[in-house]
PDB file of C-alpha atoms in Angstrom:
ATOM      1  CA  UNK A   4       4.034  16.392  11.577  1.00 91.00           C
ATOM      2  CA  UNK A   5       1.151  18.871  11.464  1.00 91.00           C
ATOM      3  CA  UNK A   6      -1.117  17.305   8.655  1.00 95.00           C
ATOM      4  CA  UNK A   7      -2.140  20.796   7.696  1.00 91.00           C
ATOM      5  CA  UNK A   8      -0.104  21.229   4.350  1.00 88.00           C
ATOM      6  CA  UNK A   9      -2.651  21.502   1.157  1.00 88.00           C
ATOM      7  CA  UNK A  10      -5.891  21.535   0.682  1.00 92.00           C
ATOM      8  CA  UNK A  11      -7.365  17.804   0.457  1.00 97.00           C
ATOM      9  CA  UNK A  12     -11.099  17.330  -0.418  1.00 96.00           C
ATOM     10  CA  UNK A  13     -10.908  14.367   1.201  1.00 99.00           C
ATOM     11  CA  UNK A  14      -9.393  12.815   4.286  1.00 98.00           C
ATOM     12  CA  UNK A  15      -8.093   9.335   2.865  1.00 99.00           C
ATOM     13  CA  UNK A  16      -7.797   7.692  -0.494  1.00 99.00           C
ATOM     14  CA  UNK A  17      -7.611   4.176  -1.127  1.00 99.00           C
ATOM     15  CA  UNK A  18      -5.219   3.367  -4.222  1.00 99.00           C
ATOM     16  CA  UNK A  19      -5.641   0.348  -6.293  1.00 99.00           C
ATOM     17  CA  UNK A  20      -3.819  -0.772  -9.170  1.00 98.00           C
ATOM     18  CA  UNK A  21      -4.965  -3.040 -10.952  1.00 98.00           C
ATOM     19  CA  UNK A  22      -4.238  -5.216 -14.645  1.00 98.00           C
ATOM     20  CA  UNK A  23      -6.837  -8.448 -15.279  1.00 98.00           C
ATOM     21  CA  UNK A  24      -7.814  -8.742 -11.975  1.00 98.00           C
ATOM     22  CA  UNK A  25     -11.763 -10.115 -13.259  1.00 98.00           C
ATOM     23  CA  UNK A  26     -11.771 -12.353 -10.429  1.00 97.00           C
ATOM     24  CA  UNK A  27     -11.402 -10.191  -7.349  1.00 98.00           C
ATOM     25  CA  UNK A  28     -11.515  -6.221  -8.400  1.00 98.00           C
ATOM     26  CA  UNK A  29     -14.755  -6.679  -7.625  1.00 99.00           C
ATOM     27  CA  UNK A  30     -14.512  -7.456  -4.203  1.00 98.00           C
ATOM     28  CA  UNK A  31     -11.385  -5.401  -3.765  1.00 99.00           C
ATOM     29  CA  UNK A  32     -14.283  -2.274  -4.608  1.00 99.00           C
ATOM     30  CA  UNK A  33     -17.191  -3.661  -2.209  1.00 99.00           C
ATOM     31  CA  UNK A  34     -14.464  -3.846   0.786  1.00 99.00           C
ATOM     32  CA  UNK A  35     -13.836  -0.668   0.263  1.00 99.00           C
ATOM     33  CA  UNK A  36     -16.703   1.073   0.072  1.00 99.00           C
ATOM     34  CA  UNK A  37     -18.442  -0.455   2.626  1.00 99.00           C
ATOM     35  CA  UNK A  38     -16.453   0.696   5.063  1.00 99.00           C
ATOM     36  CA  UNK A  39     -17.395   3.010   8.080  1.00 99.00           C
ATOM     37  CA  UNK A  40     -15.833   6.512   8.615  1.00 99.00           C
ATOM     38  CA  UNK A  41     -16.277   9.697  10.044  1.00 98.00           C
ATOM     39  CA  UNK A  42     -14.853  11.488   7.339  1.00 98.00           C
ATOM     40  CA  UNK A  43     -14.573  11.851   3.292  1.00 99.00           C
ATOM     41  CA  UNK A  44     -12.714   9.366   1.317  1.00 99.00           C
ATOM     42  CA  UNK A  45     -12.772   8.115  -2.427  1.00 99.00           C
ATOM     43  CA  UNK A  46     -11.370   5.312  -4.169  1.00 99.00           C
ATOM     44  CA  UNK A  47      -8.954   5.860  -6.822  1.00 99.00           C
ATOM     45  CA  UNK A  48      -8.121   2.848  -9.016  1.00 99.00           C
ATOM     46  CA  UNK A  49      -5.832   3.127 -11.714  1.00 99.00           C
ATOM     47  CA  UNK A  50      -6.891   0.423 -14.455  1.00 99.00           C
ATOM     48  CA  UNK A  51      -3.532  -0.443 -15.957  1.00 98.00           C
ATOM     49  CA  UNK A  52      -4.685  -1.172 -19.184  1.00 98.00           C
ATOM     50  CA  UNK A  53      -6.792  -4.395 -18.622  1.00 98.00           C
ATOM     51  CA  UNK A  54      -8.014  -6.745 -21.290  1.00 98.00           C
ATOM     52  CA  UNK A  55      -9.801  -9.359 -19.384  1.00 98.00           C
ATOM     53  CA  UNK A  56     -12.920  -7.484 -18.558  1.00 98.00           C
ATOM     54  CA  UNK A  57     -11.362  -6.086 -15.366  1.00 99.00           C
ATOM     55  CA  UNK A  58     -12.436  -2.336 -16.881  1.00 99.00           C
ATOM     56  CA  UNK A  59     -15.639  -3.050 -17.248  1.00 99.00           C
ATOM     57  CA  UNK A  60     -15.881  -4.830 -13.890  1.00 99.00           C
ATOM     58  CA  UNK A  61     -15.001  -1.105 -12.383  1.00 99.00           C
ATOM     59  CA  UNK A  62     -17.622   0.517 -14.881  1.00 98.00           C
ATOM     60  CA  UNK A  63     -20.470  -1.714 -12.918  1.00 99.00           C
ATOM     61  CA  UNK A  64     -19.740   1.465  -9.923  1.00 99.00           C
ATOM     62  CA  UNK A  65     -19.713   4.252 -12.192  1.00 97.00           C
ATOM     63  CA  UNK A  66     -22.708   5.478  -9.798  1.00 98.00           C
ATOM     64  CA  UNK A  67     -20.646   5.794  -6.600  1.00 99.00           C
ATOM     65  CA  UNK A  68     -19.286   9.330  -6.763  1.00 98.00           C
ATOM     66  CA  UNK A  69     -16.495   8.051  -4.336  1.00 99.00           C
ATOM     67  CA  UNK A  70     -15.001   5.832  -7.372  1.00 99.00           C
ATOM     68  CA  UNK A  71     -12.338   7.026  -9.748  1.00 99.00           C
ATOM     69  CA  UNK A  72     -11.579   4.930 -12.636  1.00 99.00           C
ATOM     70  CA  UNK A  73      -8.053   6.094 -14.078  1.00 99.00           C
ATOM     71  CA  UNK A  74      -6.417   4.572 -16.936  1.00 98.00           C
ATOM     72  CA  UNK A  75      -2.772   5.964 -17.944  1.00 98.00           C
ATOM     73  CA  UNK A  76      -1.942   7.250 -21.214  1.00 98.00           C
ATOM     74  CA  UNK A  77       1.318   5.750 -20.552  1.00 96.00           C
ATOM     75  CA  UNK A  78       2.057   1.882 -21.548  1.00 96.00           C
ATOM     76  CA  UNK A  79       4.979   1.443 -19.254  1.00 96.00           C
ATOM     77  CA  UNK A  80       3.890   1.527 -15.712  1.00 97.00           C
ATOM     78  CA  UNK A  81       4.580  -1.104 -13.283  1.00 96.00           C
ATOM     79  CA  UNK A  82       2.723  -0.672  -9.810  1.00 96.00           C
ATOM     80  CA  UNK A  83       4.417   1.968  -8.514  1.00 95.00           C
ATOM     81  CA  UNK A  84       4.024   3.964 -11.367  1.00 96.00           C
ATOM     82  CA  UNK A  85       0.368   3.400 -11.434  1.00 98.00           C
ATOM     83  CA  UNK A  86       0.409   4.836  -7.283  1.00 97.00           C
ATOM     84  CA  UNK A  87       2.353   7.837  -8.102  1.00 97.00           C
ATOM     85  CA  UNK A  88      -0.494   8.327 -11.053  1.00 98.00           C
ATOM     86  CA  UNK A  89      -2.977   7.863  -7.726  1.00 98.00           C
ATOM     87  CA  UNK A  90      -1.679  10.109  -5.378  1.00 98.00           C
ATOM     88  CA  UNK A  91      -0.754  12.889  -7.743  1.00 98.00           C
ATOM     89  CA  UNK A  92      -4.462  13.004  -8.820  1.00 98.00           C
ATOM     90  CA  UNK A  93      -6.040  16.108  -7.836  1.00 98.00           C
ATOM     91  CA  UNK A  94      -8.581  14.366  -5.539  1.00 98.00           C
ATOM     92  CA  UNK A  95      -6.447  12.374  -3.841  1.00 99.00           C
ATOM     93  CA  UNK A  96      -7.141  12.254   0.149  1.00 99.00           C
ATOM     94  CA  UNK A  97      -4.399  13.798   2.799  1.00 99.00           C
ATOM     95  CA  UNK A  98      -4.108  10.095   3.470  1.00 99.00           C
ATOM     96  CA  UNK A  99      -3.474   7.323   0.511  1.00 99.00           C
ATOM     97  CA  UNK A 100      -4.025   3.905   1.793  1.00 99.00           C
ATOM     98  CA  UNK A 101      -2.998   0.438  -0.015  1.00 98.00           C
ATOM     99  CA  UNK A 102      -5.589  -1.782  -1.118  1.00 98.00           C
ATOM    100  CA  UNK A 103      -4.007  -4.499  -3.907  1.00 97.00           C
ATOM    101  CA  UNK A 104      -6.252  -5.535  -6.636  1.00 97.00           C
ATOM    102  CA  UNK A 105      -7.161  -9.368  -5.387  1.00 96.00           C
ATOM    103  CA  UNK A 106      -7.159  -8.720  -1.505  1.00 97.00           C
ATOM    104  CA  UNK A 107     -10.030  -7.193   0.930  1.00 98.00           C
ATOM    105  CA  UNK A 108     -10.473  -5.301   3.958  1.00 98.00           C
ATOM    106  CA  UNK A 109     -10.993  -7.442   7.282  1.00 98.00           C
ATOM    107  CA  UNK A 110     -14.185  -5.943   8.436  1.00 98.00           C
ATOM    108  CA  UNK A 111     -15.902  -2.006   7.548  1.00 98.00           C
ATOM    109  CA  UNK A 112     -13.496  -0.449   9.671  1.00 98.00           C
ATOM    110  CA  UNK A 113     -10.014  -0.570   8.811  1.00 99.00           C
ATOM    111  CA  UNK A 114      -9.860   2.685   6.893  1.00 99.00           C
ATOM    112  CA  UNK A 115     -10.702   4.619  10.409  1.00 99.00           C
ATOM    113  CA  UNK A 116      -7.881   2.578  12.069  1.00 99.00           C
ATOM    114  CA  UNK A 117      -5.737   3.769  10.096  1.00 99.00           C
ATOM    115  CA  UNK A 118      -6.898   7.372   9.709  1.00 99.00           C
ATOM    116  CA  UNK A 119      -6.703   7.360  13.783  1.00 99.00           C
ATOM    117  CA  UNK A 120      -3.267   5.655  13.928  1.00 98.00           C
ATOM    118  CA  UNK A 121      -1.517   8.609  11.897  1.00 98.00           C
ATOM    119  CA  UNK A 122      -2.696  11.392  14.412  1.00 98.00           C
ATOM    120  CA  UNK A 123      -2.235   8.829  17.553  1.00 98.00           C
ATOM    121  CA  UNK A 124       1.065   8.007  16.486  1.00 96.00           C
ATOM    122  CA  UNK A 125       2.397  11.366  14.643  1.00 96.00           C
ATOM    123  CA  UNK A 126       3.694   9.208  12.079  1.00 95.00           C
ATOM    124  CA  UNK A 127       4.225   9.960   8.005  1.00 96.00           C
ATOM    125  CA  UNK A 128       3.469   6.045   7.133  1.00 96.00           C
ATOM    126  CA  UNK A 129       1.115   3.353   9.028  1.00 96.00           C
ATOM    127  CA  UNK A 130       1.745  -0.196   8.105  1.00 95.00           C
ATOM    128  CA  UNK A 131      -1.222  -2.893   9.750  1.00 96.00           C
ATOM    129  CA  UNK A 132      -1.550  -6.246  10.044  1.00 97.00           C
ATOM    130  CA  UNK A 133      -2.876  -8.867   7.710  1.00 98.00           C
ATOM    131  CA  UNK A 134      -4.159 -12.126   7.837  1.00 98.00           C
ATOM    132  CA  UNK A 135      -3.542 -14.603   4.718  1.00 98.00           C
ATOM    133  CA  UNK A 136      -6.014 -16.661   3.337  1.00 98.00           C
ATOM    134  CA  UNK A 137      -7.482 -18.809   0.539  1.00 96.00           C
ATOM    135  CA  UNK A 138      -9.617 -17.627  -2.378  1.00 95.00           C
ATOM    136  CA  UNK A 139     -12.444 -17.887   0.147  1.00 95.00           C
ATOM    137  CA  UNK A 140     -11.137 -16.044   3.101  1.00 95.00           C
ATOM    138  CA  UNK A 141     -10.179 -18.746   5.341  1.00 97.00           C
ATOM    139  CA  UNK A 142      -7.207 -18.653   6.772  1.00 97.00           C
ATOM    140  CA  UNK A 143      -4.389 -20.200   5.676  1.00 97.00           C
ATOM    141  CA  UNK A 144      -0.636 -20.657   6.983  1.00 96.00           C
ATOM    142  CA  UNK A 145       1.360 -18.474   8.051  1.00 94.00           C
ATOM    143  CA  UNK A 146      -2.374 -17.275   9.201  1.00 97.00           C
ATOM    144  CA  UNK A 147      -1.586 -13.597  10.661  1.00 97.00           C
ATOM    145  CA  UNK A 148       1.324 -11.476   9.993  1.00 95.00           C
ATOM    146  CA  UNK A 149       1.992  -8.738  12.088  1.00 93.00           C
ATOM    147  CA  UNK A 150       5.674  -8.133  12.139  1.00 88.00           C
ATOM    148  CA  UNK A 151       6.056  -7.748  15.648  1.00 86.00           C
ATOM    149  CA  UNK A 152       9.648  -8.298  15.419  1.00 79.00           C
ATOM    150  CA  UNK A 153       9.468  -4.279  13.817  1.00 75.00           C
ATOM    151  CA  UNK A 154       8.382  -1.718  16.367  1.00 78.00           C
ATOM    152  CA  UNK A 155       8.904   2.050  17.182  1.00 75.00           C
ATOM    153  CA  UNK A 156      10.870   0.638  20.261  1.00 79.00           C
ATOM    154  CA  UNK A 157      13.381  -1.554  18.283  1.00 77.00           C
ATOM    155  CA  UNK A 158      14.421   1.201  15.993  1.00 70.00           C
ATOM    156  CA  UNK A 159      13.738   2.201  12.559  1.00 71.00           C
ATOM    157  CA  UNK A 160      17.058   0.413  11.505  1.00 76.00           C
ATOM    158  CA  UNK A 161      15.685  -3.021  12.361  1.00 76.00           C
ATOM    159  CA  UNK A 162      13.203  -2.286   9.653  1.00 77.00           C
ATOM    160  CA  UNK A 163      16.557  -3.113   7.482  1.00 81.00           C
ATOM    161  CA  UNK A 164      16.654  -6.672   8.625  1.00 81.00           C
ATOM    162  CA  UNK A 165      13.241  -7.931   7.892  1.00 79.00           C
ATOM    163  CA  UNK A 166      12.336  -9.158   3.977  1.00 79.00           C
ATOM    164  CA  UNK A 167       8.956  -7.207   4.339  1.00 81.00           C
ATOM    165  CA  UNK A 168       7.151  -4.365   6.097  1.00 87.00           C
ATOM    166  CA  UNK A 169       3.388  -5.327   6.270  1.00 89.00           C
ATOM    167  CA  UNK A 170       0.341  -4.681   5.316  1.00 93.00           C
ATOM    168  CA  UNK A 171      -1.879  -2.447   4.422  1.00 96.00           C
ATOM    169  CA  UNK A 172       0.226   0.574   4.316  1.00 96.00           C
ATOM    170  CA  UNK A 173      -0.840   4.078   4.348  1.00 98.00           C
ATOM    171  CA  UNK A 174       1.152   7.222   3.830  1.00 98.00           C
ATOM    172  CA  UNK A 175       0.451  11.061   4.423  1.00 98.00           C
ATOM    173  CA  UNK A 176       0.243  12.494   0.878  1.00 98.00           C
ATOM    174  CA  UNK A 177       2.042  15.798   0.827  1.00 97.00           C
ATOM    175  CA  UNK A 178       5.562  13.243   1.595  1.00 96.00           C
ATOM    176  CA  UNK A 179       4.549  10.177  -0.788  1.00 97.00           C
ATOM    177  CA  UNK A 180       4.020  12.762  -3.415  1.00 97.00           C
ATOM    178  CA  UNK A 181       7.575  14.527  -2.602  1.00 95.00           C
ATOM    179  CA  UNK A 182       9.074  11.210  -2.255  1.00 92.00           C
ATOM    180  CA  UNK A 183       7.759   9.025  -5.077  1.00 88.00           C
ATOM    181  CA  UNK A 184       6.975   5.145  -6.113  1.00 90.00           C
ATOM    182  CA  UNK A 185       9.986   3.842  -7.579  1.00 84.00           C
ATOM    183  CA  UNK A 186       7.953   2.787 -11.129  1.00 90.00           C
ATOM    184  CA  UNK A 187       8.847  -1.127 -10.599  1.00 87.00           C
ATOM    185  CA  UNK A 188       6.096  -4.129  -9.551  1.00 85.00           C
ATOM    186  CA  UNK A 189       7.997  -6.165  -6.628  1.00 84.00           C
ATOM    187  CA  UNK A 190       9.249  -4.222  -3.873  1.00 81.00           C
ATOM    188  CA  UNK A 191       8.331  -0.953  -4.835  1.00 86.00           C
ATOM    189  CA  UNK A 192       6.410  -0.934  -1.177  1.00 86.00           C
ATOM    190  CA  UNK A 193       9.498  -2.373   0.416  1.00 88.00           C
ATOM    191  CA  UNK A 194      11.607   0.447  -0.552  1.00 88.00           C
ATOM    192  CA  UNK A 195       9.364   3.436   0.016  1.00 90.00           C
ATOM    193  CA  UNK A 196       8.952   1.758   3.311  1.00 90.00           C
ATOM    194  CA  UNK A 197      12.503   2.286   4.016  1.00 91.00           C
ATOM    195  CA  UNK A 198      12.505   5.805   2.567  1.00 92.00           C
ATOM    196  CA  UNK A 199      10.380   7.268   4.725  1.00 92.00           C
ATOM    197  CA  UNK A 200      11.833   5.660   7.925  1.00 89.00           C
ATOM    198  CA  UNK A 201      14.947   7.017   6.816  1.00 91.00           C
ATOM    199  CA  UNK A 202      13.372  10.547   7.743  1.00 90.00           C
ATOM    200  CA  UNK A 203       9.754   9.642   9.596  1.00 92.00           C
ATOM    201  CA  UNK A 204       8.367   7.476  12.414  1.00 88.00           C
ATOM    202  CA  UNK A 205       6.365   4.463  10.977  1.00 91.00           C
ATOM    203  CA  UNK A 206       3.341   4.059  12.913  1.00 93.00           C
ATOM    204  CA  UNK A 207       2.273   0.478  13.594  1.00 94.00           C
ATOM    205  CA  UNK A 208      -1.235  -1.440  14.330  1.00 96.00           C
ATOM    206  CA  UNK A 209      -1.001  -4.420  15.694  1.00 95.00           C
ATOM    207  CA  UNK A 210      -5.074  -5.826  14.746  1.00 96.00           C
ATOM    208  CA  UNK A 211      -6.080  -7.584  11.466  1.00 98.00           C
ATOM    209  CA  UNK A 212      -7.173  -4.782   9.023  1.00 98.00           C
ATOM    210  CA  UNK A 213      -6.760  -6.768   5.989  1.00 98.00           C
ATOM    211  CA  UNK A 214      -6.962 -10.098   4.338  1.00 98.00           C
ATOM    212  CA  UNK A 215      -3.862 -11.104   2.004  1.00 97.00           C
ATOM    213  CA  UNK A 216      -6.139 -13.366  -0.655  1.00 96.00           C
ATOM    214  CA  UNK A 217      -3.529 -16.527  -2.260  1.00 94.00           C
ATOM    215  CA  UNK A 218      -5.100 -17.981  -5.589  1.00 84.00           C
ATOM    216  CA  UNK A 219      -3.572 -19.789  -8.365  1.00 79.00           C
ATOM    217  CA  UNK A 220      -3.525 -16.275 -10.726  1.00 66.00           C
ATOM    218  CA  UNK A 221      -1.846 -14.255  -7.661  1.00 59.00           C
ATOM    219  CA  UNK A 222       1.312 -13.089  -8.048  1.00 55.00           C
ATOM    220  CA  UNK A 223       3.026 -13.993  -5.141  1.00 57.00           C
ATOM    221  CA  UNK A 224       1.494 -17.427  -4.825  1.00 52.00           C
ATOM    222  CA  UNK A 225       3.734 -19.816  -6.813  1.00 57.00           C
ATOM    223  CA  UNK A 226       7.320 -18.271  -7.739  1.00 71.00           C
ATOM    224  CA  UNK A 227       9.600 -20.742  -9.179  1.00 84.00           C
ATOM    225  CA  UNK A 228      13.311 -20.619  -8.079  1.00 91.00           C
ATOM    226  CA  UNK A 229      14.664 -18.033 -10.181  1.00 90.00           C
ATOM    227  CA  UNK A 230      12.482 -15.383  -9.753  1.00 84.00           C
ATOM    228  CA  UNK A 231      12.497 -15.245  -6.121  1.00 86.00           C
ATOM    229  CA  UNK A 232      16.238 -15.368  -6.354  1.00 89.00           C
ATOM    230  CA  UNK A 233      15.959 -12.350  -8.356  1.00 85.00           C
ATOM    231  CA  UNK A 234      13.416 -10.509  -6.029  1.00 82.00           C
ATOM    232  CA  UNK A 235      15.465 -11.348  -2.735  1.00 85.00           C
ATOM    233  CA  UNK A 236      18.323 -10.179  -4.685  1.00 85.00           C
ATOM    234  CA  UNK A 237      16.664  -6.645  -5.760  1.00 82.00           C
ATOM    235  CA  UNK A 238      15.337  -5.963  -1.618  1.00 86.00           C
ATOM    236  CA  UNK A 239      19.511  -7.084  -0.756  1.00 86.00           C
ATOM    237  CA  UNK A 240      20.225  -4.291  -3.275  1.00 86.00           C
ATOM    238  CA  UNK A 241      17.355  -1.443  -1.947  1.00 84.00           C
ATOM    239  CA  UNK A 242      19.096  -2.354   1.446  1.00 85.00           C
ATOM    240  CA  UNK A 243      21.769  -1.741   0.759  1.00 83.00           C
ATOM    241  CA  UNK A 244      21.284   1.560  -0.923  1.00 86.00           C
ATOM    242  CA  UNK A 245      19.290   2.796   2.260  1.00 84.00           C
ATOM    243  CA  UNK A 246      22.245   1.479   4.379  1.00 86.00           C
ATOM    244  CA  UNK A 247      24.476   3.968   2.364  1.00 89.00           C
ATOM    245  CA  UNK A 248      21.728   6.552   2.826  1.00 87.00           C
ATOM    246  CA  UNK A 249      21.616   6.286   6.313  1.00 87.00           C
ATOM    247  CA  UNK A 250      25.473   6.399   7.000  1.00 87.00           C
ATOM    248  CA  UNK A 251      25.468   9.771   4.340  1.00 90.00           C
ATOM    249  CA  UNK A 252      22.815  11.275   6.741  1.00 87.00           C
ATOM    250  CA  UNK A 253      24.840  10.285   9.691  1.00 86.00           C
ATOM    251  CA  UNK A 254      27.908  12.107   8.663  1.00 88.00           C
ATOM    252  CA  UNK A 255      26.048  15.082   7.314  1.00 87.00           C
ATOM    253  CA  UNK A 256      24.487  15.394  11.088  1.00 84.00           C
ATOM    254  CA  UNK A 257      27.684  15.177  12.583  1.00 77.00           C
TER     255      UNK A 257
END
């Protein structure tokens, strides 16, 4: 990968949706801000039509140039809808990096970590490593996730066998925009993920660049029986359809 197709005002973008996140959008914005670079980025967050005073939250940094504050005409996006609203904006970076609506960065720094890892590595996606935590930052079981059992080494296929990829993840534009967000709010990450290992190496850090906030209003925190039968059922299904990619590619190759 070259990194030289289009013209990007700025080097990296960090992409948050968001919907009545009062609590935490604010934090979400100081982590990212705050951090140290040595090149341009912006924040683009894409307001998903909020109605708990999550809009005006983002108003309160109307100052910072950096910010955009997007809201979609549309009334029917789930998250990755909202990211393909992101990262087809016209200033979107050459890189668009995940930050969700209720977590943080781990220190000012991650966004050059990643930034590095993509020329280091060569790679069309970086995923990090998280650490999860309370509502106050302190860590909590699991404590740090850093899916070691996934690596360059192991093969992009063993990606297949693991329920998650990791986070934050960070993709090189030009592709994410040519491959798309499938327009759902689970697993939408999950399957991109796949997607692009399909084609592209994955590059991998293997330090805490983010904390993975659990609270009573987050979305992942309490799911009753039913609806993570239906969410393990829908990454069976995306793995299955990648499987079927794969083998398609195979034969084509041959």
């Amino acid at each position: 990968i070259e990194f030289n197709t289009g013209n990007f005002p700025y080097e990296a973008s960090v992409i948050i949706p968001v919907r009545n996140r009062i609590r935490t959008i604010r934090d979400a914005i100081r982590s990212v801000l705050s951090q140290k670079a040595d090149f341009k980025f912006n924040l683009i967050i894409i307001d998903n039509h909020s109605t708990d005073g999550t809009t005006e939250a983002i108003d309160e940094f109307k100052d910072d140039e950096r910010l955009i504050h997007l809201i979609p005409e549309r009334n029917d996006l789930g998250i990755g809808g909202c990211w393909n609203l992101g990262v087809h904006h016209p200033l979107c970076g050459k890189f668009a990096v995940q930050l969700d609506s209720d977590d943080v960065y781990a220190h000012d720094g991650p966004l050059q970590v990643m930034v590095n890892a993509f020329y280091e590595q060569n790679c069309a996606m970086v995923v990090g490593t998280y650490m999860m935590t309370d509502f106050d930052m302190n860590m909590i079981a699991p404590g740090i996730i850093d899916h070691k059992e996934w690596t360059p080494e192991n093969g992009r296929n063993n990606a297949l066998r693991i329920n998650g990829l990791g986070a934050p993840r960070a993709f090189y534009t030009p592709i994410l925009r040519e491959l798309k967000v499938p327009n759902t709010s689970y697993g939408e990450d999950y399957a991109l993920g796949l997607n692009f290992s399909r084609q592209y190496q994955i590059g991998r850090v293997y330090e805490v660049v983010y904390l993975c906030r659990r609270w009573d209003d987050n979305s992942d925190a309490s799911l009753d029986i039913v609806k993570m039968n239906a969410h393990n059922l829908y990454k069976d299904r995306i793995r299955t359809w990648e499987l079927q990619a794969r083998i398609a590619l195979n034969k084509k190759q041959r």
